[in-house]
PDB file of C-alpha atoms and ligand atoms in Angstrom:
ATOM      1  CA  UNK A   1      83.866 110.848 106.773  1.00  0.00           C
ATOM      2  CA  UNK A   2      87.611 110.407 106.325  1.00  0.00           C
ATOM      3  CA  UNK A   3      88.993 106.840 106.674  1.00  0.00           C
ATOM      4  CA  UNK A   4      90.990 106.729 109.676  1.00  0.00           C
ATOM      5  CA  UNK A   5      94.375 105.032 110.095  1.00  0.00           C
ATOM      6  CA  UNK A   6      94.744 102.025 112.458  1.00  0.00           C
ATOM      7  CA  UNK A   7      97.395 100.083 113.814  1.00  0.00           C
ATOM      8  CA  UNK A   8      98.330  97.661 116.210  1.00  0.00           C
ATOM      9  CA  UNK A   9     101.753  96.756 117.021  1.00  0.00           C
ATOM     10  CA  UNK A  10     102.451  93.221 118.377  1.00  0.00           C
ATOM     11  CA  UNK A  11     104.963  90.638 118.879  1.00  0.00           C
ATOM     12  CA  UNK A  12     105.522  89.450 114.988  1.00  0.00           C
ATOM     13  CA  UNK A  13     103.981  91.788 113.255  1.00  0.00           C
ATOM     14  CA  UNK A  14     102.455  95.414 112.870  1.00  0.00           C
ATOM     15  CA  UNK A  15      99.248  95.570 111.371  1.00  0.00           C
ATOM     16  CA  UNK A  16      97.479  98.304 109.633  1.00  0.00           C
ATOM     17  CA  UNK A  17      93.439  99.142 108.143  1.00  0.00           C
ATOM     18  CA  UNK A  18      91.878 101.805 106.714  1.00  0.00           C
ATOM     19  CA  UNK A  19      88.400 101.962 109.068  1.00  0.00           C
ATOM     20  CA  UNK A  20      85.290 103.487 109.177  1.00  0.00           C
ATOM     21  CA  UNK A  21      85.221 104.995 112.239  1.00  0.00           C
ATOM     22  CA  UNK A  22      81.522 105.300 112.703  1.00  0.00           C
ATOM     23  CA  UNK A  23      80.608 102.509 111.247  1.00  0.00           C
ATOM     24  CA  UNK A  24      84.210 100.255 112.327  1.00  0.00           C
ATOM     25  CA  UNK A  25      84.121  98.949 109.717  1.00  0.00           C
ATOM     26  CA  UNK A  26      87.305  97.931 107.901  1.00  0.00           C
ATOM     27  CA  UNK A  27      87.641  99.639 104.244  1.00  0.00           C
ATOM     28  CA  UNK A  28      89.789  96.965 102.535  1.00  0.00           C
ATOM     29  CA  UNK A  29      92.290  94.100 103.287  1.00  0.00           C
ATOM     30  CA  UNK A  30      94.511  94.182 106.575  1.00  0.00           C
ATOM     31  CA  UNK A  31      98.202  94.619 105.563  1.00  0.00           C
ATOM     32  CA  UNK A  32     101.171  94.357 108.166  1.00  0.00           C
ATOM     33  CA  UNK A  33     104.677  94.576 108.128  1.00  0.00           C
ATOM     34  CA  UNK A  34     106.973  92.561 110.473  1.00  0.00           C
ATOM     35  CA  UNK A  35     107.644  94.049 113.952  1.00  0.00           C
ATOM     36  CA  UNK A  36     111.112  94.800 114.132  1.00  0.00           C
ATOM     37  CA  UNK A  37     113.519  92.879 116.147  1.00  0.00           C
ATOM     38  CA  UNK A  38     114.067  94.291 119.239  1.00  0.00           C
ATOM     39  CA  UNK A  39     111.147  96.987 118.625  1.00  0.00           C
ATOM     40  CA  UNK A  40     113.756  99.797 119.486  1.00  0.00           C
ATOM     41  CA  UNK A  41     112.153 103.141 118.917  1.00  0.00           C
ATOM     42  CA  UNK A  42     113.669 104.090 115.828  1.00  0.00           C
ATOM     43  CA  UNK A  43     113.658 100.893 114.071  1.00  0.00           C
ATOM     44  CA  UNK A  44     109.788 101.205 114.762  1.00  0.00           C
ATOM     45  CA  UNK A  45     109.577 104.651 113.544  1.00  0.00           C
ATOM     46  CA  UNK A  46     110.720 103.347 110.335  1.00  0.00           C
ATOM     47  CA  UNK A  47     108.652 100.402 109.975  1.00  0.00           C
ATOM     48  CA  UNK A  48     105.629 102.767 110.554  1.00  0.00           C
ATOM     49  CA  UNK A  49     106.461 105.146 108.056  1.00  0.00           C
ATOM     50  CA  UNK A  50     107.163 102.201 105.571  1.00  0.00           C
ATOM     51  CA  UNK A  51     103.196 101.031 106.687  1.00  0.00           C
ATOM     52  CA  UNK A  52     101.465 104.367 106.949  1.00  0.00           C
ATOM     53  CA  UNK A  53     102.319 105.034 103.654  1.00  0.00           C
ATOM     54  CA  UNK A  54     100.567 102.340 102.007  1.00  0.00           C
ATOM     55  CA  UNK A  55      97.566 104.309 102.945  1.00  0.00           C
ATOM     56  CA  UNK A  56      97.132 107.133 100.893  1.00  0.00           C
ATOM     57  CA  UNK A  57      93.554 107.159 100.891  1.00  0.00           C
ATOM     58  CA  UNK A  58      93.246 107.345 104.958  1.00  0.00           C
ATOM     59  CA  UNK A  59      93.394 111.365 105.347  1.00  0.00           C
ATOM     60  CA  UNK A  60      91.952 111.464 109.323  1.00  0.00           C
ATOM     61  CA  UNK A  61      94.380 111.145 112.157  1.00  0.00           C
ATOM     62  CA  UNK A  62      96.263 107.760 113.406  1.00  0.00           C
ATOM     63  CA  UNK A  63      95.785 105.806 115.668  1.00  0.00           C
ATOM     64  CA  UNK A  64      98.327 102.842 117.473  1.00  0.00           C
ATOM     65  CA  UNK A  65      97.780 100.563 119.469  1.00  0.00           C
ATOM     66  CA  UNK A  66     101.014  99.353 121.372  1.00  0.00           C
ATOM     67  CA  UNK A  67     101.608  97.335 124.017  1.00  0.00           C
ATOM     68  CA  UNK A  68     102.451  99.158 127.106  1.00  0.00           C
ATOM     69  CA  UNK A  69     101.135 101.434 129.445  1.00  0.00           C
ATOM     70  CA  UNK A  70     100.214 104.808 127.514  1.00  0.00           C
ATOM     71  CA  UNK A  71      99.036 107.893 129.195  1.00  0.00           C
ATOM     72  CA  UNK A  72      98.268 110.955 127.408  1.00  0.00           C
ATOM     73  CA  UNK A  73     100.482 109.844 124.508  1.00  0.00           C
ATOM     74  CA  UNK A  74     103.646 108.331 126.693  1.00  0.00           C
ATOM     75  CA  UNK A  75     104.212 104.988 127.093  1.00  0.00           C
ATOM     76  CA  UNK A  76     105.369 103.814 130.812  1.00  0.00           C
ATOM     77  CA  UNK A  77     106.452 100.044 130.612  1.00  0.00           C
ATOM     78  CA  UNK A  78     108.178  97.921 127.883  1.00  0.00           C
ATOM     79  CA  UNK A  79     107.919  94.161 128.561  1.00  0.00           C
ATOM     80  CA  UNK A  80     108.062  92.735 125.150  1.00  0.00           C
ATOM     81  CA  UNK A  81     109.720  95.849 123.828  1.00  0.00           C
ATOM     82  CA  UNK A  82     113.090  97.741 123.950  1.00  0.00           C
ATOM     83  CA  UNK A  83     113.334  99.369 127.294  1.00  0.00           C
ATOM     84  CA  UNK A  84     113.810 103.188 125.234  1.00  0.00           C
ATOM     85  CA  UNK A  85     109.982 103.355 124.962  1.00  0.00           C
ATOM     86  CA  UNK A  86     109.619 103.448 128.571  1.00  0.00           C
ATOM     87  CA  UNK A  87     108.927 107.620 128.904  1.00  0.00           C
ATOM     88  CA  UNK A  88     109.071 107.803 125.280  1.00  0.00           C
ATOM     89  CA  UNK A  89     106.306 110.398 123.196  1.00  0.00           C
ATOM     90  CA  UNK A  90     105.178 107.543 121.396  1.00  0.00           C
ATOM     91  CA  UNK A  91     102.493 109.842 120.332  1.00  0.00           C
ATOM     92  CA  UNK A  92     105.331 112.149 118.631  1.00  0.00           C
ATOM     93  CA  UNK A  93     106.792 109.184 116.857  1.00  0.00           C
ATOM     94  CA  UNK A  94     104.057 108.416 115.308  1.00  0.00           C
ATOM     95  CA  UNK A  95     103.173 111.953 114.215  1.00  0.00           C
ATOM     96  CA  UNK A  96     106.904 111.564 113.085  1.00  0.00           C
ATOM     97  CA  UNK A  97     106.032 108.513 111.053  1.00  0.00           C
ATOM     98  CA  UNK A  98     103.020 110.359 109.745  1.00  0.00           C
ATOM     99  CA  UNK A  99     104.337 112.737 108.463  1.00  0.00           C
ATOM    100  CA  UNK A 100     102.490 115.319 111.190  1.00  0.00           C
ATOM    101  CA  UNK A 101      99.476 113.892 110.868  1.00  0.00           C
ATOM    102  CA  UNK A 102      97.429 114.166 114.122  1.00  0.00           C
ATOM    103  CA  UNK A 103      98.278 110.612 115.825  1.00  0.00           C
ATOM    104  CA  UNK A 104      96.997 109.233 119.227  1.00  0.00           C
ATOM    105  CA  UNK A 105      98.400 105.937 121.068  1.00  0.00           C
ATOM    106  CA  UNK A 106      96.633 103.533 123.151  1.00  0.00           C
ATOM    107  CA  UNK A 107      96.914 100.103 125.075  1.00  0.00           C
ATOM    108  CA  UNK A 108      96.790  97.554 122.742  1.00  0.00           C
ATOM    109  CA  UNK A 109      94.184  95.488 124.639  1.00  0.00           C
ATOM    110  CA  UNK A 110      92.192  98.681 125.831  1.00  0.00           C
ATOM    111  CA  UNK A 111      91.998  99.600 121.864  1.00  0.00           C
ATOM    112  CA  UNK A 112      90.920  95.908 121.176  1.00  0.00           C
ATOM    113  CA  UNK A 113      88.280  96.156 124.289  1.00  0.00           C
ATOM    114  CA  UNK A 114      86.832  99.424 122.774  1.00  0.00           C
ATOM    115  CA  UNK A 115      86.153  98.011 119.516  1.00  0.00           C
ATOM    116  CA  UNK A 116      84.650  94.857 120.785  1.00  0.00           C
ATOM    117  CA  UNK A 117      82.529  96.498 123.169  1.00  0.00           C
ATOM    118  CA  UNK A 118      80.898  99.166 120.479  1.00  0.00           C
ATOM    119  CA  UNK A 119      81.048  96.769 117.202  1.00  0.00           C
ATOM    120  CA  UNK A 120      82.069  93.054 118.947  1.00  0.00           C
ATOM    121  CA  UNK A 121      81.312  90.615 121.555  1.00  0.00           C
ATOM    122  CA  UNK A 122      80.338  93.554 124.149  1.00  0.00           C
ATOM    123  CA  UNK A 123      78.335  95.353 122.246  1.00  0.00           C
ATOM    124  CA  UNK A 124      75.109  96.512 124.193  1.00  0.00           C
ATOM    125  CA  UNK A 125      76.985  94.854 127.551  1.00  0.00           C
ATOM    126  CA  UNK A 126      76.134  97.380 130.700  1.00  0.00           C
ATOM    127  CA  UNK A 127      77.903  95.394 133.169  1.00  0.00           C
ATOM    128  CA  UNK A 128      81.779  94.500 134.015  1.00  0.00           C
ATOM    129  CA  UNK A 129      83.473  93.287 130.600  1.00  0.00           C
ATOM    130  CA  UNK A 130      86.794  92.095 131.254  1.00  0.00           C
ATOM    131  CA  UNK A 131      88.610  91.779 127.655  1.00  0.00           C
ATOM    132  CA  UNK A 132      91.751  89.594 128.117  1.00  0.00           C
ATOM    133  CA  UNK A 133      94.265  89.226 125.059  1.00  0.00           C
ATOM    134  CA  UNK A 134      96.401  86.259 124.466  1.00  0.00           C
ATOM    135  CA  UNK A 135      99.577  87.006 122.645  1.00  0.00           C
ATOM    136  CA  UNK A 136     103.102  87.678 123.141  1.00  0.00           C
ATOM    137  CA  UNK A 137     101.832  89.132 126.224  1.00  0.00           C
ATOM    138  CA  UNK A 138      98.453  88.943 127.904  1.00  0.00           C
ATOM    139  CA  UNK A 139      97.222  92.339 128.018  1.00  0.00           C
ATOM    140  CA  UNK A 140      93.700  93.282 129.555  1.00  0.00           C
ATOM    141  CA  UNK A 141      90.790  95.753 129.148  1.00  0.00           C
ATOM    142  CA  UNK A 142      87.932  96.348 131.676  1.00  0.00           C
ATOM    143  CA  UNK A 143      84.923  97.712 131.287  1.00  0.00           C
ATOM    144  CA  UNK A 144      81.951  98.998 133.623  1.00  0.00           C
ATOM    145  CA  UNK A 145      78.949 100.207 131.908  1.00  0.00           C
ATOM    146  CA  UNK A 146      81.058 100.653 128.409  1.00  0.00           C
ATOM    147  CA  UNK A 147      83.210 103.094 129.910  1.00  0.00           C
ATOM    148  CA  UNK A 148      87.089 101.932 130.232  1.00  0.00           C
ATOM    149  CA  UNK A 149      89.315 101.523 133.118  1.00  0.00           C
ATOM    150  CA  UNK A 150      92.409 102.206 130.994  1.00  0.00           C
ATOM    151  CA  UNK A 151      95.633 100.373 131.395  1.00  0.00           C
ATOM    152  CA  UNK A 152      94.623  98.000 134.003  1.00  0.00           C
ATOM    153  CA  UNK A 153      97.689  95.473 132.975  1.00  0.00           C
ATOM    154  CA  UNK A 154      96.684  92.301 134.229  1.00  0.00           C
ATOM    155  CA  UNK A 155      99.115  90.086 132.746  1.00  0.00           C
ATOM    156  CA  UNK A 156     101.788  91.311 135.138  1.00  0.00           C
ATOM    157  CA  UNK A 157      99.458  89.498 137.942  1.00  0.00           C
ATOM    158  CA  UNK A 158     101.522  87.129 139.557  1.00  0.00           C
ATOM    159  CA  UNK A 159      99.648  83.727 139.917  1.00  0.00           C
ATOM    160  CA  UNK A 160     101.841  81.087 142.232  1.00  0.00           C
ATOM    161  CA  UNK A 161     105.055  83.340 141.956  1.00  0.00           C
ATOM    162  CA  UNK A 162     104.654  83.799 138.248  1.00  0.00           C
ATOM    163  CA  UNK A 163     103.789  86.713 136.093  1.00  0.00           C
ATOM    164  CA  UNK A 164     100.347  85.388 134.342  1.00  0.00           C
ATOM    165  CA  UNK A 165     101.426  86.620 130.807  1.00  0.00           C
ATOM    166  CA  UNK A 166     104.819  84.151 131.670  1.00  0.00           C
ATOM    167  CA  UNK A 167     102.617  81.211 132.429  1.00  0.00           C
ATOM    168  CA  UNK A 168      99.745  81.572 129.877  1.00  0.00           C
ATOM    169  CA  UNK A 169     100.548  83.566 126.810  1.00  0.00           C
ATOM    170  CA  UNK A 170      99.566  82.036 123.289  1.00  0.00           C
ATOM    171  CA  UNK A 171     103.357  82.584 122.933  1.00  0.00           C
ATOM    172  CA  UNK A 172     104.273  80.640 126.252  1.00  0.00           C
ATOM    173  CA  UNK A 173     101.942  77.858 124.694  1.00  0.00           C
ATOM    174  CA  UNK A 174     104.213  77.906 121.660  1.00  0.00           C
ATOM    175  CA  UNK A 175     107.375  77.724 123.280  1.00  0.00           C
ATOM    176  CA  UNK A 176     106.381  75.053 125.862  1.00  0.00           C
ATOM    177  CA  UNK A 177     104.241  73.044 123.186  1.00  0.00           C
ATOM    178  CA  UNK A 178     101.725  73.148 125.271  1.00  0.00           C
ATOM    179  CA  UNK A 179      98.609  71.184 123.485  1.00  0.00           C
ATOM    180  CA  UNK A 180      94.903  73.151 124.437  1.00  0.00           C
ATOM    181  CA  UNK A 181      94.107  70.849 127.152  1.00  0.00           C
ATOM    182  CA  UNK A 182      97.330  72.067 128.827  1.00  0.00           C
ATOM    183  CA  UNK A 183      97.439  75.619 127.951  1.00  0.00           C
ATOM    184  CA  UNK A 184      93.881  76.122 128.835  1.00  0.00           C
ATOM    185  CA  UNK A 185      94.315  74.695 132.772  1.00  0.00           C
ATOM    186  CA  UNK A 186      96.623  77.385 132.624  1.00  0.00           C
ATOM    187  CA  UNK A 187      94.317  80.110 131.324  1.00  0.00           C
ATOM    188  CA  UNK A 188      91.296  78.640 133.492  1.00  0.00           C
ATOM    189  CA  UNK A 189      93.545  79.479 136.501  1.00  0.00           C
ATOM    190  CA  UNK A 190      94.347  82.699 134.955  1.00  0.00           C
ATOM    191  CA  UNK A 191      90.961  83.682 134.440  1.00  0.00           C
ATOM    192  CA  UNK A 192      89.776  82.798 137.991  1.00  0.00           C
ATOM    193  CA  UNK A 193      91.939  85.253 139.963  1.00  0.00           C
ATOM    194  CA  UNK A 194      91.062  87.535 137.706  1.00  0.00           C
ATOM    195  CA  UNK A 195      87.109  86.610 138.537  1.00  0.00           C
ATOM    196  CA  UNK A 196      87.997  86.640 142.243  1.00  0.00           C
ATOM    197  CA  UNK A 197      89.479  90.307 142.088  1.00  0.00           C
ATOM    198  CA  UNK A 198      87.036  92.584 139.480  1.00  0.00           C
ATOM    199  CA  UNK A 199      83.978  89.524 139.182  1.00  0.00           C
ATOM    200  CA  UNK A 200      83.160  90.545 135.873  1.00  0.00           C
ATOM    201  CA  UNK A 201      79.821  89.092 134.043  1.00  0.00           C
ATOM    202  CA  UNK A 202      81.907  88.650 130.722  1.00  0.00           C
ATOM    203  CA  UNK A 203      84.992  87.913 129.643  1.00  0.00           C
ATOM    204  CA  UNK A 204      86.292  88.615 126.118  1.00  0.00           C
ATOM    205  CA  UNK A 205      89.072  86.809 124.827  1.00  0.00           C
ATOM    206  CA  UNK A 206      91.186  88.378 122.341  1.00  0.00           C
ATOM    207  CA  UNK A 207      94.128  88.023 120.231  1.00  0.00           C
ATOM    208  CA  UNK A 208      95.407  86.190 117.526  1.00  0.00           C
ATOM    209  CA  UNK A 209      94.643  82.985 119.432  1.00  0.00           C
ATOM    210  CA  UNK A 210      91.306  83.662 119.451  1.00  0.00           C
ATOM    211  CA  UNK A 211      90.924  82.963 115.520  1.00  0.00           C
ATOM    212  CA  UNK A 212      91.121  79.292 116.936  1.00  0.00           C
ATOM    213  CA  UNK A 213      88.260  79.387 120.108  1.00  0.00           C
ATOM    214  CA  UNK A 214      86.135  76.609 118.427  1.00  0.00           C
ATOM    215  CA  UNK A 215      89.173  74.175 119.083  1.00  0.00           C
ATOM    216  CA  UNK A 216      89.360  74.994 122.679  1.00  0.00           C
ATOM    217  CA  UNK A 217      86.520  77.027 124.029  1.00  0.00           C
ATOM    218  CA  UNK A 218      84.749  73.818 125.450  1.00  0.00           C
ATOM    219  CA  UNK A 219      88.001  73.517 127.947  1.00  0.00           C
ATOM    220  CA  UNK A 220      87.473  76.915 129.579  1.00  0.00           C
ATOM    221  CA  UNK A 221      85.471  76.761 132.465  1.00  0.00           C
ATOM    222  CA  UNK A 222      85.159  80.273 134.014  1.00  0.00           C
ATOM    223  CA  UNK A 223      82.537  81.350 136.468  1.00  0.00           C
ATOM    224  CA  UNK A 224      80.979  83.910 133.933  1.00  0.00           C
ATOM    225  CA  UNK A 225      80.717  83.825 130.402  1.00  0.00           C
ATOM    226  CA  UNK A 226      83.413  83.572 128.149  1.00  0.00           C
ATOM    227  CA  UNK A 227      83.283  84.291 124.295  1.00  0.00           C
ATOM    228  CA  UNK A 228      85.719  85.025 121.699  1.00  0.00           C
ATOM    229  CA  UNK A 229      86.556  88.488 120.423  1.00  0.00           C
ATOM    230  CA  UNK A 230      83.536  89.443 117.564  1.00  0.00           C
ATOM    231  CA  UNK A 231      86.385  91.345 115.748  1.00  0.00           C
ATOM    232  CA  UNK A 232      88.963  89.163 116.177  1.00  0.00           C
ATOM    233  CA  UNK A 233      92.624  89.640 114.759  1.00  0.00           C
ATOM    234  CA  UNK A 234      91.171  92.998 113.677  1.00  0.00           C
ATOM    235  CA  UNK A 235      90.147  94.485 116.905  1.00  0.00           C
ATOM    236  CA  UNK A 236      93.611  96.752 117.950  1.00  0.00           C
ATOM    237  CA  UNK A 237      93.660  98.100 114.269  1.00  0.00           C
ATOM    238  CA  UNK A 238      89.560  99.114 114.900  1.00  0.00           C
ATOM    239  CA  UNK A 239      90.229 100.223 118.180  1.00  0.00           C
ATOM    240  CA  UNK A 240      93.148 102.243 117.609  1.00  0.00           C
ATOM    241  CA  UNK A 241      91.009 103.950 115.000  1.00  0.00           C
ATOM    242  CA  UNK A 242      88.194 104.385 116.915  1.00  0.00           C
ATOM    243  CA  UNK A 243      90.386 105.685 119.428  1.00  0.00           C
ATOM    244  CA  UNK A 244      92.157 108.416 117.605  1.00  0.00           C
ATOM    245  CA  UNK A 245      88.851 109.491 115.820  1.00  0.00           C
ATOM    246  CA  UNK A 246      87.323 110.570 118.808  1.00  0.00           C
ATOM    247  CA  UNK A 247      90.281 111.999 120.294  1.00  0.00           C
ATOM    248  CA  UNK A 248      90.984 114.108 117.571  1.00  0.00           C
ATOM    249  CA  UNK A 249      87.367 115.440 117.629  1.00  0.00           C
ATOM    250  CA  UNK A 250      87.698 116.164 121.380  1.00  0.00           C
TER     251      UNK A 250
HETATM  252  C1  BGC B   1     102.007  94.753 128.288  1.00  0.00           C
HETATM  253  C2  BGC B   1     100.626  95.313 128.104  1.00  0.00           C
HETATM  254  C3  BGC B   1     100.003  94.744 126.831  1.00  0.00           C
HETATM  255  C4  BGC B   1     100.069  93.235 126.830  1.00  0.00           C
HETATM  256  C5  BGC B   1      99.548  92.651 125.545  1.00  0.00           C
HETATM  257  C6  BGC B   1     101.968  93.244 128.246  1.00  0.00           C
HETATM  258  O1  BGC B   1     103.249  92.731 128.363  1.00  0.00           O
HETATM  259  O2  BGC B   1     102.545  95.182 129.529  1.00  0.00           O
HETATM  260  O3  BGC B   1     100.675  96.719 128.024  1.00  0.00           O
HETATM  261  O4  BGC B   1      98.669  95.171 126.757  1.00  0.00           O
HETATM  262  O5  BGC B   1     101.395  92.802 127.008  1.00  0.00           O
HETATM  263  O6  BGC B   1     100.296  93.062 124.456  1.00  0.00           O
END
């Protein structure tokens, strides 16, 4: 089976693996390069050629996960990104970077759900999995009976007046200093009108932050089940893989 290509684009940095995409498992060390500033389409481009080609051995098609709404290849929103990508054939970029390579884009958090739900925390969960990321943004990934509800975008929920992603983002609890206690209120209150809208059974909780869950899992107190992401930092890059393996096949 050809190793498959994944990335995952966030705030700081992009990363990159070479994965298995049966088995998702990652073939060798995670690399990354650093997002660049302002994300503007071509300055990505370039960063993602400079990445990709680090990966010689990964033959099958790429896969990226990015962090806006992506439908059939296009991405629709740009929060945390320059405003060109919004209508932009991110898809065709990153054949660009690829050098024609067949390349598929996803949701960041939907690529992270998919991976935790075949390989991760989800894995053999029938019910509704709600996979919520904590980053620069908060993206979100739901789930009934394994099968995705893509680009549900949940941190644009507005809790009190506020977008949830401005209120309780790891990177909101970097800028405000926000010790766990503090942050996690936040996320608890997060987390609940999310519970009161799709009641899942589970929630997932993903992104870098949740490297760090022993330190403050005991302070969130959801309805349901809550557990950190099986996966963790590496669940986009799997996901992204995953993704773009069975795409291509389709
Ligand atoms: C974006 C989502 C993304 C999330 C996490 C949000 O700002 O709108 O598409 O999934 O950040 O990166």
């Amino acid at each position: 089976m050809a190793l498959t290509l994944g990335l995952d684009l966030g705030g700081s940095s992009i990363k990159a693996g070479a994965v298995d995409p049966v088995t998702g498992q990652l073939v060798g060390p995670l690399d990354s390069i650093p997002t660049p500033v302002g994300a503007t389409v071509a300055d990505t481009q370039v960063a993602l050629t400079e990445l990709i080609a680090r990966f010689p051995q990964c033959t099958g098609p790429v896969g990226l996960a990015f962090p806006s709404v992506v439908v059939r290849g296009i991405t629709y929103s740009a929060s945390n990104i320059d405003k060109g990508w919004i209508g932009c054939d991110a898809a065709a970029v990153l054949r660009a970077a690829s050098g024609g390579r067949p390349s598929f884009v996803v949701n960041d958090a939907d690529a992270a759900g998919v991976a935790e739900m075949r390989f991760g925390a989800g894995r053999g969960e029938k019910d509704c999995v709600m996979m919520v990321t904590f980053g620069t943004g908060i993206g979100s990934a739901l789930f009934l009976n394994g099968q995705l509800w893509p680009n549900t975008e949940l941190g644009h929920l507005e809790i009190d007046g506020i977008e949830a992603e401005h209120y309780a983002s790891a990177r909101v609890r970097t800028v405000e200093k926000l010790d766990w206690p503090a942050w996690c209120e936040r996320v608890n209150k997060v987390l609940d009108r999310y519970h009161s809208l799709f009641w899942p059974d589970l929630f997932i909780v993903g992104g870098g932050v949740s490297e760090r869950f022993e330190e403050y899992g005991s302070l969130l107190h959801t309805k349901v089940r809550i557990v950190p992401a099986g996966l963790r930092q590496a669940a986009g890059v799997v996901g992204a893989a995953m993704y773009a393996h069975e795409n291509a096949a389709n």
